[in-house]
């Protein structure tokens, strides 16, 4: 799964957190649900399917940028090859794209220590098996942790610099103030001269239209719609709620003034939904008007200026950035 804020770690903590989140979000006006709720087992599988959709250019474009520039990225990160690097990845998931960077690190320095950090132990097992089997020279030290609320479990090796990876446009799912807070937390745990590589999706520009962006979040096969509605299915399954999935429509909206894609679930009719009493409080009776929405996700889009502003606000200096030819996606290297 990708990295999303404040994912609880144990089963009990998770069900209480789901109950608390749902009570607060669904009784608020406008109604919201936090995006970490997407990533139960079914949601994580749907997200993996999204990353392979023709319309969802983000994953393959970032992978193409790595394929074209991995040696250069690692060379810059190592200050022109002068330093040796240890790589730590925040919200690593199954680390499918990271292998390209790790292979470049091995070419540059012979071997590399890689520390993937994620809340999902099963994803880390897959990452570790995949990297160890396919890239000789990488020693994997996985850590199950929530880097959004905990200190980074940095394993420092004398004379090695850290290159922290925060890729996949995960930073885009945080509000601007939460994104700054998260990056400041990362910065506080790096030493001066350490590096951070961030992947960001770009807003509309010379070659990229708002339609391209919107299509990535409203694909023809309906996979993103299923991903969005899965959150209601999760609430039915885990909280005994009675959401009628067919009565909610998936909506993706380009909000230009906030430079973000918003995902919503829109009630197709006037309806009442029940959530039984749980650890967070008494039973809920939720009255939806036709057309009323539940706001389930923001996915912020950047440009070179806004990426730089974000990184500077967290006390990083920009070293260099790379984009694909069509200006769809950017990968930025910053120095602590
Ligand atoms: C995980 N994150 C970067 C994805 C995004 O594009 O914001 C989540 C997603 N939502 C719908 N499609 C993909």
Short mmCIF file of C-alpha atoms and ligand atoms in Angstrom, two decimals:
data_model
loop_
_atom_site.label_atom_id
_atom_site.label_comp_id
_atom_site.label_asym_id
_atom_site.label_seq_id
_atom_site.Cartn_x
_atom_site.Cartn_y
_atom_site.Cartn_z
CA UNK A 1 0.00 0.00 0.00
CA UNK A 2 1.14 3.55 -0.49
CA UNK A 3 1.96 5.74 2.46
CA UNK A 4 -0.99 7.54 3.97
CA UNK A 5 -1.19 9.47 7.25
CA UNK A 6 -1.68 7.86 10.63
CA UNK A 7 -2.47 4.27 9.77
CA UNK A 8 -3.10 2.42 13.04
CA UNK A 9 -0.94 -0.63 13.70
CA UNK A 10 -2.81 -3.34 15.59
CA UNK A 11 -6.18 -4.95 14.83
CA UNK A 12 -7.85 -3.44 17.92
CA UNK A 13 -6.31 -0.04 17.32
CA UNK A 14 -7.43 -0.27 13.69
CA UNK A 15 -11.08 -1.06 14.42
CA UNK A 16 -11.27 1.69 17.04
CA UNK A 17 -9.57 4.13 14.66
CA UNK A 18 -12.00 3.19 11.86
CA UNK A 19 -14.97 3.69 14.20
CA UNK A 20 -13.64 7.05 15.44
CA UNK A 21 -12.78 8.29 11.95
CA UNK A 22 -16.19 7.30 10.58
CA UNK A 23 -18.09 8.98 13.42
CA UNK A 24 -16.16 12.24 13.06
CA UNK A 25 -16.07 12.27 9.26
CA UNK A 26 -19.61 11.20 8.45
CA UNK A 27 -21.28 13.51 10.97
CA UNK A 28 -19.24 16.51 9.74
CA UNK A 29 -20.46 18.93 7.12
CA UNK A 30 -19.33 18.41 4.39
CA UNK A 31 -18.88 14.71 5.10
CA UNK A 32 -15.37 13.25 4.76
CA UNK A 33 -13.53 9.96 5.17
CA UNK A 34 -9.76 9.82 5.56
CA UNK A 35 -7.87 8.17 2.65
CA UNK A 36 -6.05 5.67 4.88
CA UNK A 37 -9.41 3.87 5.12
CA UNK A 38 -9.00 2.82 1.47
CA UNK A 39 -6.16 0.43 2.22
CA UNK A 40 -7.64 -2.73 3.67
CA UNK A 41 -6.69 -5.93 1.85
CA UNK A 42 -9.21 -5.44 -0.97
CA UNK A 43 -8.36 -1.74 -1.28
CA UNK A 44 -4.61 -2.43 -1.45
CA UNK A 45 -5.25 -4.93 -4.25
CA UNK A 46 -7.42 -2.41 -6.10
CA UNK A 47 -4.70 0.23 -5.72
CA UNK A 48 -2.14 -2.17 -7.24
CA UNK A 49 -4.57 -2.65 -10.16
CA UNK A 50 -4.91 1.15 -10.52
CA UNK A 51 -1.14 1.50 -10.93
CA UNK A 52 -1.36 -0.67 -14.06
CA UNK A 53 -4.30 1.12 -15.71
CA UNK A 54 -3.62 2.82 -19.04
CA UNK A 55 -5.10 6.09 -17.70
CA UNK A 56 -3.04 6.05 -14.48
CA UNK A 57 0.22 7.37 -15.92
CA UNK A 58 1.79 8.23 -12.53
CA UNK A 59 3.41 4.89 -11.67
CA UNK A 60 4.80 4.05 -15.09
CA UNK A 61 6.01 7.63 -15.68
CA UNK A 62 7.94 7.71 -12.41
CA UNK A 63 9.35 4.28 -13.27
CA UNK A 64 10.41 5.61 -16.71
CA UNK A 65 12.15 8.60 -15.06
CA UNK A 66 14.04 6.20 -12.78
CA UNK A 67 14.95 3.96 -15.72
CA UNK A 68 16.30 6.91 -17.72
CA UNK A 69 18.09 8.71 -14.86
CA UNK A 70 18.83 6.29 -12.00
CA UNK A 71 22.62 6.52 -12.38
CA UNK A 72 22.49 10.32 -12.49
CA UNK A 73 20.13 10.47 -9.50
CA UNK A 74 22.41 8.25 -7.41
CA UNK A 75 25.50 10.15 -8.54
CA UNK A 76 23.95 13.49 -7.51
CA UNK A 77 22.66 12.02 -4.25
CA UNK A 78 26.21 10.88 -3.47
CA UNK A 79 27.50 14.43 -4.14
CA UNK A 80 29.15 13.51 -7.43
CA UNK A 81 30.05 9.99 -6.32
CA UNK A 82 32.10 11.27 -3.35
CA UNK A 83 29.94 9.66 -0.66
CA UNK A 84 28.52 6.22 0.01
CA UNK A 85 24.78 5.99 0.54
CA UNK A 86 22.32 4.01 2.62
CA UNK A 87 18.75 4.11 1.23
CA UNK A 88 15.66 4.35 3.42
CA UNK A 89 12.20 4.32 1.84
CA UNK A 90 9.14 5.80 3.57
CA UNK A 91 5.97 3.85 2.89
CA UNK A 92 7.89 1.39 0.75
CA UNK A 93 5.00 -1.02 0.10
CA UNK A 94 6.24 -3.77 -2.18
CA UNK A 95 9.06 -1.50 -3.47
CA UNK A 96 8.50 -2.39 -7.11
CA UNK A 97 10.07 0.76 -8.60
CA UNK A 98 12.82 1.10 -6.00
CA UNK A 99 14.79 -1.78 -7.51
CA UNK A 100 15.85 0.50 -10.35
CA UNK A 101 17.47 2.93 -7.89
CA UNK A 102 18.99 0.13 -5.82
CA UNK A 103 20.60 -1.43 -8.89
CA UNK A 104 22.13 1.97 -9.70
CA UNK A 105 23.42 2.27 -6.10
CA UNK A 106 25.06 -1.17 -6.42
CA UNK A 107 26.67 -0.14 -9.72
CA UNK A 108 28.00 3.00 -8.06
CA UNK A 109 29.27 1.70 -4.74
CA UNK A 110 29.39 -2.11 -5.05
CA UNK A 111 26.71 -2.85 -2.44
CA UNK A 112 24.00 -0.98 -0.56
CA UNK A 113 21.93 -1.23 2.61
CA UNK A 114 18.22 -0.66 1.92
CA UNK A 115 15.76 0.07 4.75
CA UNK A 116 12.13 -0.07 3.59
CA UNK A 117 9.69 1.28 6.19
CA UNK A 118 5.96 0.53 6.02
CA UNK A 119 2.99 -0.21 8.28
CA UNK A 120 2.26 -3.36 6.29
CA UNK A 121 4.45 -6.28 7.29
CA UNK A 122 3.21 -8.42 4.39
CA UNK A 123 4.18 -5.72 1.88
CA UNK A 124 7.66 -5.54 3.44
CA UNK A 125 8.09 -9.32 3.20
CA UNK A 126 7.25 -9.13 -0.52
CA UNK A 127 9.60 -6.16 -0.99
CA UNK A 128 12.43 -7.93 0.76
CA UNK A 129 11.99 -11.22 -1.15
CA UNK A 130 11.70 -9.43 -4.46
CA UNK A 131 14.77 -7.20 -3.95
CA UNK A 132 16.96 -9.91 -2.41
CA UNK A 133 16.15 -12.37 -5.22
CA UNK A 134 16.66 -9.91 -8.08
CA UNK A 135 19.35 -7.42 -7.11
CA UNK A 136 22.57 -8.90 -5.79
CA UNK A 137 24.51 -6.54 -3.55
CA UNK A 138 21.48 -5.15 -1.67
CA UNK A 139 21.14 -5.95 2.00
CA UNK A 140 17.52 -5.35 3.08
CA UNK A 141 16.67 -4.29 6.66
CA UNK A 142 12.88 -3.87 6.76
CA UNK A 143 11.16 -1.96 9.53
CA UNK A 144 7.44 -2.05 10.34
CA UNK A 145 6.66 1.50 11.47
CA UNK A 146 4.38 4.45 10.81
CA UNK A 147 6.85 7.16 9.84
CA UNK A 148 4.06 9.79 9.90
CA UNK A 149 3.74 9.53 13.67
CA UNK A 150 6.97 7.80 14.75
CA UNK A 151 10.65 8.64 14.49
CA UNK A 152 12.33 7.23 11.38
CA UNK A 153 13.98 3.95 12.33
CA UNK A 154 17.26 5.04 10.75
CA UNK A 155 20.08 2.51 10.84
CA UNK A 156 23.12 4.74 10.45
CA UNK A 157 26.40 3.32 9.23
CA UNK A 158 29.56 5.28 9.96
CA UNK A 159 30.72 7.22 6.89
CA UNK A 160 27.51 6.58 4.98
CA UNK A 161 25.06 9.32 4.03
CA UNK A 162 21.33 8.65 4.01
CA UNK A 163 19.21 8.96 0.89
CA UNK A 164 15.54 8.97 1.98
CA UNK A 165 13.00 8.05 -0.70
CA UNK A 166 9.44 9.34 -0.65
CA UNK A 167 8.19 8.42 -4.08
CA UNK A 168 4.92 7.56 -5.86
CA UNK A 169 3.31 10.99 -5.31
CA UNK A 170 2.38 9.90 -1.79
CA UNK A 171 3.10 13.42 -0.50
CA UNK A 172 0.16 14.56 -2.69
CA UNK A 173 -2.38 12.83 -0.43
CA UNK A 174 -1.54 15.16 2.47
CA UNK A 175 -2.92 18.68 2.94
CA UNK A 176 -0.24 21.34 2.32
CA UNK A 177 0.25 21.91 6.07
CA UNK A 178 0.41 18.17 6.85
CA UNK A 179 2.88 17.69 3.98
CA UNK A 180 5.18 20.36 5.45
CA UNK A 181 4.86 18.82 8.93
CA UNK A 182 5.68 15.36 7.59
CA UNK A 183 8.74 16.57 5.65
CA UNK A 184 9.93 18.61 8.66
CA UNK A 185 9.75 15.45 10.74
CA UNK A 186 11.86 13.64 8.12
CA UNK A 187 14.29 16.56 7.94
CA UNK A 188 14.71 16.60 11.73
CA UNK A 189 15.97 13.03 11.61
CA UNK A 190 18.44 13.50 8.77
CA UNK A 191 21.92 14.94 9.15
CA UNK A 192 23.04 17.98 7.18
CA UNK A 193 24.12 16.75 3.74
CA UNK A 194 21.73 13.76 3.72
CA UNK A 195 19.34 13.67 0.77
CA UNK A 196 15.64 13.22 0.11
CA UNK A 197 14.15 12.10 -3.23
CA UNK A 198 10.47 13.01 -3.66
CA UNK A 199 8.12 11.95 -6.48
CA UNK A 200 5.31 14.41 -7.29
CA UNK A 201 2.55 14.35 -9.85
CA UNK A 202 2.34 17.58 -11.88
CA UNK A 203 -0.66 19.80 -12.55
CA UNK A 204 -1.88 20.78 -16.04
CA UNK A 205 0.81 22.40 -18.19
CA UNK A 206 2.02 22.84 -21.75
CA UNK A 207 1.57 19.17 -22.65
CA UNK A 208 -0.73 17.99 -19.89
CA UNK A 209 -4.44 18.74 -19.78
CA UNK A 210 -6.86 18.63 -16.86
CA UNK A 211 -8.60 15.87 -18.87
CA UNK A 212 -5.46 13.68 -18.62
CA UNK A 213 -5.47 14.20 -14.87
CA UNK A 214 -9.17 13.49 -14.51
CA UNK A 215 -8.97 10.32 -16.62
CA UNK A 216 -6.33 8.95 -14.23
CA UNK A 217 -8.94 9.11 -11.44
CA UNK A 218 -12.01 8.03 -13.44
CA UNK A 219 -10.76 5.17 -15.62
CA UNK A 220 -12.94 3.45 -18.21
CA UNK A 221 -12.73 0.03 -16.52
CA UNK A 222 -14.15 1.45 -13.28
CA UNK A 223 -11.23 0.29 -11.11
CA UNK A 224 -10.89 3.66 -9.36
CA UNK A 225 -14.65 3.73 -8.78
CA UNK A 226 -14.40 0.27 -7.17
CA UNK A 227 -11.42 1.47 -5.08
CA UNK A 228 -13.44 4.49 -3.90
CA UNK A 229 -16.61 2.50 -3.13
CA UNK A 230 -14.57 -0.18 -1.33
CA UNK A 231 -14.35 2.22 1.59
CA UNK A 232 -18.13 1.86 2.09
CA UNK A 233 -17.86 -1.91 1.74
CA UNK A 234 -15.17 -1.81 4.44
CA UNK A 235 -17.52 0.09 6.76
CA UNK A 236 -20.27 -2.47 6.11
CA UNK A 237 -17.85 -5.32 6.80
CA UNK A 238 -16.00 -3.91 9.79
CA UNK A 239 -18.65 -1.76 11.48
CA UNK A 240 -21.84 -3.52 10.34
CA UNK A 241 -22.99 -0.37 8.48
CA UNK A 242 -25.67 -0.77 5.78
CA UNK A 243 -24.35 1.36 2.91
CA UNK A 244 -26.01 0.41 -0.40
CA UNK A 245 -22.96 0.61 -2.68
CA UNK A 246 -25.06 1.03 -5.82
CA UNK A 247 -26.61 4.15 -4.29
CA UNK A 248 -23.26 6.01 -4.26
CA UNK A 249 -21.52 7.22 -7.39
CA UNK A 250 -17.76 7.70 -7.76
CA UNK A 251 -16.85 11.29 -8.66
CA UNK A 252 -13.41 12.70 -9.51
CA UNK A 253 -13.16 16.51 -9.70
CA UNK A 254 -10.26 18.76 -10.72
CA UNK A 255 -10.18 21.60 -8.15
CA UNK A 256 -8.02 24.15 -9.89
CA UNK A 257 -7.83 26.70 -7.10
CA UNK A 258 -6.37 24.08 -4.73
CA UNK A 259 -4.46 22.29 -7.50
CA UNK A 260 -5.87 18.92 -6.51
CA UNK A 261 -7.96 16.05 -7.75
CA UNK A 262 -10.75 15.33 -5.29
CA UNK A 263 -12.51 12.01 -5.02
CA UNK A 264 -16.05 11.91 -3.69
CA UNK A 265 -18.85 9.39 -3.28
CA UNK A 266 -22.11 11.04 -4.29
CA UNK A 267 -25.45 9.85 -2.94
CA UNK A 268 -27.70 9.08 -5.93
CA UNK A 269 -30.88 9.60 -3.87
CA UNK A 270 -32.26 10.72 -0.53
CA UNK A 271 -31.39 7.86 1.82
CA UNK A 272 -30.65 6.89 5.39
CA UNK A 273 -27.59 4.81 6.39
CA UNK A 274 -27.14 3.11 9.76
CA UNK A 275 -23.93 2.43 11.65
CA UNK A 276 -24.40 0.27 14.80
CA UNK A 277 -22.99 1.38 18.18
CA UNK A 278 -19.27 0.61 18.54
CA UNK A 279 -16.22 1.43 20.65
CA UNK A 280 -16.38 5.07 19.49
CA UNK A 281 -20.00 5.72 20.56
CA UNK A 282 -23.73 5.04 20.03
CA UNK A 283 -25.49 4.02 16.82
CA UNK A 284 -25.53 6.55 13.97
CA UNK A 285 -28.44 7.32 11.64
CA UNK A 286 -27.05 9.28 8.70
CA UNK A 287 -29.45 11.16 6.40
CA UNK A 288 -28.09 11.80 2.91
CA UNK A 289 -29.72 14.18 0.41
CA UNK A 290 -29.61 13.27 -3.28
CA UNK A 291 -26.35 14.73 -4.67
CA UNK A 292 -24.70 15.03 -1.24
CA UNK A 293 -21.11 13.74 -1.23
CA UNK A 294 -18.59 12.10 1.04
CA UNK A 295 -15.15 13.57 0.28
CA UNK A 296 -12.76 10.61 0.37
CA UNK A 297 -9.42 11.84 -1.01
CA UNK A 298 -7.35 14.80 -2.17
CA UNK A 299 -4.47 14.23 -4.54
CA UNK A 300 -2.44 17.44 -4.81
CA UNK A 301 -0.65 18.27 -8.05
CA UNK A 302 2.51 20.36 -8.17
CA UNK A 303 4.73 22.43 -10.44
CA UNK A 304 8.46 23.09 -10.06
CA UNK A 305 7.79 26.23 -8.01
CA UNK A 306 5.35 24.59 -5.60
CA UNK A 307 7.63 21.56 -5.10
CA UNK A 308 10.50 23.87 -4.28
CA UNK A 309 8.33 25.94 -1.90
CA UNK A 310 7.20 22.76 -0.11
CA UNK A 311 10.73 21.43 0.30
CA UNK A 312 12.12 24.80 1.39
CA UNK A 313 9.36 25.11 4.01
CA UNK A 314 10.72 21.89 5.48
CA UNK A 315 14.31 23.22 5.43
CA UNK A 316 15.52 21.26 2.43
CA UNK A 317 17.48 22.84 -0.42
CA UNK A 318 16.72 21.65 -3.97
CA UNK A 319 19.64 19.83 -5.62
CA UNK A 320 18.11 18.81 -8.93
CA UNK A 321 14.91 17.56 -10.51
CA UNK A 322 13.97 15.28 -13.40
CA UNK A 323 10.78 15.12 -15.47
CA UNK A 324 9.48 12.98 -18.31
CA UNK A 325 9.24 14.55 -21.81
CA UNK A 326 5.53 15.27 -21.49
CA UNK A 327 5.81 17.05 -18.14
CA UNK A 328 3.53 14.55 -16.41
CA UNK A 329 5.59 13.78 -13.30
CA UNK A 330 8.65 15.09 -11.44
CA UNK A 331 11.29 13.53 -9.25
CA UNK A 332 13.15 16.02 -7.06
CA UNK A 333 16.37 15.55 -5.11
CA UNK A 334 16.75 17.79 -2.06
CA UNK A 335 19.54 18.24 0.49
CA UNK A 336 19.04 18.40 4.25
C1 LIG B 1 -1.42 6.72 -3.35
N1 LIG B 1 -1.71 7.94 -4.09
C2 LIG B 1 -0.49 8.59 -4.56
C3 LIG B 1 -2.72 7.75 -5.16
C4 LIG B 1 -2.98 9.09 -5.87
O1 LIG B 1 -2.86 9.12 -7.09
O2 LIG B 1 -3.26 10.07 -5.19
C5 LIG B 1 -4.01 7.18 -4.62
C6 LIG B 1 -5.08 7.05 -5.68
N2 LIG B 1 -6.31 7.49 -5.57
C7 LIG B 1 -6.96 7.20 -6.67
N3 LIG B 1 -6.16 6.64 -7.52
C8 LIG B 1 -4.96 6.50 -6.91
#
